[in-house]
CSV table of C-alpha atoms in Angstrom, one decimal:
chain,number,residue,atom,x,y,z
A,130,MET,CA,-12.6,15.8,-1.7
A,131,ARG,CA,-15.2,13.6,-3.7
A,132,ASP,CA,-17.0,11.2,-2.3
A,133,TYR,CA,-16.2,7.6,-3.0
A,134,ARG,CA,-19.0,6.1,-0.6
A,135,GLU,CA,-20.6,4.1,-3.6
A,136,ILE,CA,-17.3,2.8,-5.4
A,137,ILE,CA,-15.9,1.0,-1.7
A,138,ASN,CA,-16.2,-1.8,0.0
A,139,PHE,CA,-14.8,-2.1,2.9
A,140,TRP,CA,-13.9,-5.4,4.8
A,141,ARG,CA,-11.4,-7.0,7.5
A,142,TYR,CA,-8.7,-9.9,6.9
A,143,HIS,CA,-7.4,-9.1,10.4
A,144,GLU,CA,-6.9,-7.4,12.9
A,145,TYR,CA,-4.2,-5.2,11.6
A,146,LEU,CA,-5.1,-5.7,7.2
A,147,HIS,CA,-8.5,-3.6,5.9
A,148,LEU,CA,-8.9,-4.0,2.8
A,149,TYR,CA,-10.8,-1.4,0.3
A,150,LYS,CA,-12.1,-2.8,-2.9
A,151,VAL,CA,-12.4,0.2,-4.9
A,152,GLU,CA,-14.5,0.3,-8.0
A,153,GLY,CA,-12.0,1.2,-11.1
A,154,LEU,CA,-8.3,1.6,-9.1
A,155,HIS,CA,-7.3,-0.9,-11.7
A,156,ASP,CA,-7.7,0.7,-14.2
A,157,LYS,CA,-7.6,3.8,-12.9
A,158,LEU,CA,-4.0,3.2,-11.9
A,159,CYS,CA,-2.7,1.5,-14.8
A,160,GLU,CA,-3.5,5.0,-17.1
A,161,GLU,CA,0.0,5.9,-14.9
A,162,LYS,CA,1.3,1.7,-15.6
A,163,GLU,CA,4.6,3.4,-18.0
A,164,TYR,CA,5.4,6.3,-15.3
A,165,TYR,CA,6.0,4.0,-12.3
A,166,LEU,CA,7.8,2.0,-14.6
A,167,TYR,CA,10.1,3.9,-16.2
A,168,GLU,CA,10.6,6.2,-12.6
A,169,TYR,CA,11.7,2.8,-11.1
A,170,GLU,CA,14.0,2.6,-13.6
A,171,LYS,CA,15.2,6.3,-13.1
A,172,GLY,CA,15.5,6.1,-10.0
A,173,LYS,CA,17.9,3.1,-9.6
A,174,GLU,CA,21.0,5.5,-7.5
A,175,TYR,CA,17.9,6.5,-5.1
A,176,ARG,CA,17.4,3.3,-4.3
A,177,ASP,CA,20.6,2.8,-3.9
A,178,LYS,CA,22.1,5.4,-2.4
A,179,GLU,CA,19.3,6.0,0.0
A,180,GLY,CA,19.0,1.5,1.1
A,181,SER,CA,15.4,1.8,-0.4
A,182,ALA,CA,13.4,-0.4,-2.7
A,183,ASN,CA,10.8,2.3,-2.9
A,184,VAL,CA,11.3,5.2,-5.7
A,185,PRO,CA,9.3,8.5,-4.5
A,186,LEU,CA,6.9,8.9,-7.7
A,187,ARG,CA,6.1,13.8,-8.6
A,188,SER,CA,2.9,14.1,-6.9
A,189,ASP,CA,1.1,15.2,-10.2
A,190,ARG,CA,1.4,11.1,-11.3
A,191,TYR,CA,-0.8,9.8,-8.0
A,192,ASP,CA,-4.2,12.2,-7.3
A,193,PHE,CA,-6.3,9.3,-8.0
A,194,MET,CA,-4.5,7.0,-5.0
A,195,ASN,CA,-3.7,10.1,-2.2
A,196,GLU,CA,-7.7,11.4,-3.0
A,197,VAL,CA,-9.4,7.8,-2.1
A,198,CYS,CA,-6.8,6.6,0.3
A,199,ARG,CA,-7.4,10.0,2.3
A,200,PHE,CA,-11.2,9.5,1.8
A,201,ILE,CA,-10.7,6.5,3.9
A,202,THR,CA,-8.4,7.3,5.9
A,203,LYS,CA,-11.2,10.1,7.3
A,204,GLU,CA,-14.0,8.0,5.9
A,205,TYR,CA,-13.4,4.8,8.1
A,206,TYR,CA,-10.7,6.0,10.9
A,207,SER,CA,-10.5,7.9,14.0
A,208,VAL,CA,-7.3,9.6,13.4
A,209,SER,CA,-6.1,13.2,13.7
A,210,ASP,CA,-7.5,16.1,11.4
A,211,ASP,CA,-4.0,17.2,11.5
A,212,TRP,CA,-1.7,15.2,9.6
A,213,GLU,CA,1.2,15.6,7.4
A,214,PRO,CA,1.4,14.4,3.2
A,215,THR,CA,4.1,11.5,2.7
A,216,CYS,CA,4.5,10.6,-1.0
A,217,CYS,CA,3.6,7.8,-3.0
A,218,MET,CA,6.7,4.7,-3.5
A,219,ALA,CA,6.0,2.6,-6.2
A,220,TYR,CA,8.2,-0.6,-5.2
A,221,ILE,CA,8.6,-3.2,-8.6
A,222,GLN,CA,9.5,-6.3,-8.8
A,223,ASP,CA,8.7,-9.6,-10.7
A,224,LYS,CA,10.9,-13.3,-10.5
A,225,ASP,CA,14.6,-12.0,-10.6
A,226,ASN,CA,14.4,-8.2,-8.5
A,227,TYR,CA,12.8,-8.6,-5.7
A,228,ARG,CA,13.5,-7.8,-2.1
A,229,ASP,CA,11.6,-9.3,0.5
A,230,VAL,CA,13.1,-8.4,4.0
A,231,TRP,CA,10.9,-7.4,7.2
A,232,HIS,CA,10.6,-3.8,7.6
A,233,HIS,CA,7.9,-1.6,8.9
A,234,HIS,CA,7.2,2.0,8.2
A,235,MET,CA,6.6,3.5,11.9
A,236,LYS,CA,9.2,6.1,11.6
A,237,ASP,CA,7.7,7.7,8.0
A,238,THR,CA,4.4,7.0,8.8
A,239,SER,CA,0.7,6.1,11.0
A,240,ILE,CA,-1.1,4.3,7.7
A,241,THR,CA,0.7,2.5,5.3
A,242,ALA,CA,-1.8,1.6,1.8
A,243,THR,CA,-0.6,0.0,-1.2
A,244,ALA,CA,-2.7,-1.4,-4.5
A,245,TYR,CA,-1.3,-2.9,-6.1
A,246,ILE,CA,-1.2,-3.1,-10.9
A,247,ASP,CA,-1.3,-6.6,-12.3
A,248,PRO,CA,-0.7,-8.9,-9.7
A,249,PRO,CA,0.7,-12.3,-10.2
A,250,GLU,CA,-1.9,-14.8,-10.5
A,251,PRO,CA,-2.3,-16.3,-7.3
A,252,ASP,CA,0.1,-19.9,-7.4
A,253,ASN,CA,2.3,-17.5,-8.8
A,254,GLY,CA,3.9,-16.3,-5.5
A,255,GLY,CA,4.3,-12.2,-5.2
A,256,GLU,CA,2.2,-11.9,-1.3
A,257,LEU,CA,1.7,-10.2,1.4
A,258,GLU,CA,3.7,-11.1,4.6
A,259,LEU,CA,1.8,-9.3,7.6
A,260,TRP,CA,3.7,-10.4,11.5
A,261,TYR,CA,3.1,-8.9,13.9
A,262,PRO,CA,5.7,-10.9,16.6
A,263,PRO,CA,4.4,-12.8,18.3
A,264,GLN,CA,1.9,-13.9,16.8
A,265,ASP,CA,1.8,-15.5,13.4
A,266,PRO,CA,3.0,-14.0,10.4
A,267,PHE,CA,0.4,-14.4,7.6
A,268,LYS,CA,-0.3,-13.5,4.0
A,269,TYR,CA,-2.3,-11.5,1.8
A,270,HIS,CA,-2.6,-12.5,-2.6
A,271,PRO,CA,-2.6,-8.0,-3.8
A,272,GLU,CA,-5.9,-8.7,-5.8
A,273,LYS,CA,-6.9,-6.0,-8.7
A,274,ASP,CA,-8.9,-2.7,-7.7
A,275,VAL,CA,-8.2,-3.6,-3.4
A,276,ILE,CA,-6.5,-1.1,-1.7
A,277,ALA,CA,-4.2,-2.8,2.2
A,278,PHE,CA,-5.0,-0.2,4.7
A,279,PHE,CA,-2.0,-1.3,7.3
A,280,PRO,CA,-0.7,0.2,11.2
A,281,SER,CA,2.9,1.5,9.8
A,282,TRP,CA,4.4,-0.1,12.8
A,283,LEU,CA,3.8,-3.5,11.5
A,284,LEU,CA,5.8,-5.6,9.6
A,285,HIS,CA,5.9,-6.0,6.4
A,286,ARG,CA,7.8,-7.4,3.5
A,287,PRO,CA,6.9,-8.7,0.0
A,288,LEU,CA,7.1,-12.5,-1.1
A,289,PRO,CA,9.3,-13.7,-4.0
A,290,GLN,CA,7.1,-14.3,-7.6
A,291,THR,CA,7.7,-16.9,-9.9
A,292,THR,CA,6.7,-15.0,-13.7
A,293,ASP,CA,8.7,-12.4,-15.2
A,294,GLU,CA,6.2,-10.2,-15.8
A,295,LYS,CA,6.2,-6.3,-13.3
A,296,ARG,CA,4.2,-6.2,-9.8
A,297,ILE,CA,4.4,-2.7,-9.4
A,298,CYS,CA,3.3,-1.2,-6.3
A,299,LEU,CA,2.0,1.9,-5.3
A,300,ASN,CA,2.6,2.6,-1.0
A,301,TRP,CA,1.0,5.5,0.1
A,302,GLY,CA,0.8,6.6,4.1
A,303,TYR,CA,-0.6,8.8,7.5
A,304,ILE,CA,0.8,10.3,9.5
A,305,SER,CA,-1.6,10.2,12.8
A,306,TYR,CA,-0.8,12.0,15.7
A,307,THR,CA,-3.6,9.7,18.2
A,308,ARG,CA,-4.1,6.8,17.4
A,309,PRO,CA,-5.8,5.1,14.7
A,310,ILE,CA,-9.1,3.8,15.6
A,311,ASN,CA,-10.7,2.1,12.1
A,312,LYS,CA,-14.4,3.7,12.8
A,313,LEU,CA,-15.8,0.1,12.0
A,314,THR,CA,-14.0,-2.3,13.6
A,315,GLY,CA,-13.2,-0.5,16.6
A,316,ASP,CA,-9.8,-1.8,15.9
A,317,ARG,CA,-6.5,0.7,17.6
A,318,TRP,CA,-3.7,0.1,15.2
């Protein structure tokens, strides 16, 4: 696996949200943008059948995202070495098509990571809202070149946006058989 340390910058946004600025991430993800849009439209039957807002993507179409997320997980978190790969999923929304339902991925993964293609400008909505009751929910506005990591048990939802431009979110997960602990902050998930 390539060493990505020279292109990754970590910052702790919240105890339950860690952000990783990855130089060139957005441009690399944009190379597959048309594929993600096509698969999402094609996956309507899957979404309806599964009751899901996401569609799975072919593994060869998210290699970069997978490799960077695996590197971040191993570099920044104490996790079990035995892990089960999960597929990358796509969620796409615009002002008329969105699903802002509170949910978690606890059944499927231990760590969830999300990256965005063409996130809306800050005044146009489309934030990721996260909530750990009894604390108040908090919001993160997605940014280009940033992968957001959070515990899969954390309730979250995408908020509506005010623009017609497609907000593409790629979701990735890691299953650890031990509780993930961030090596820099000590945050336990």
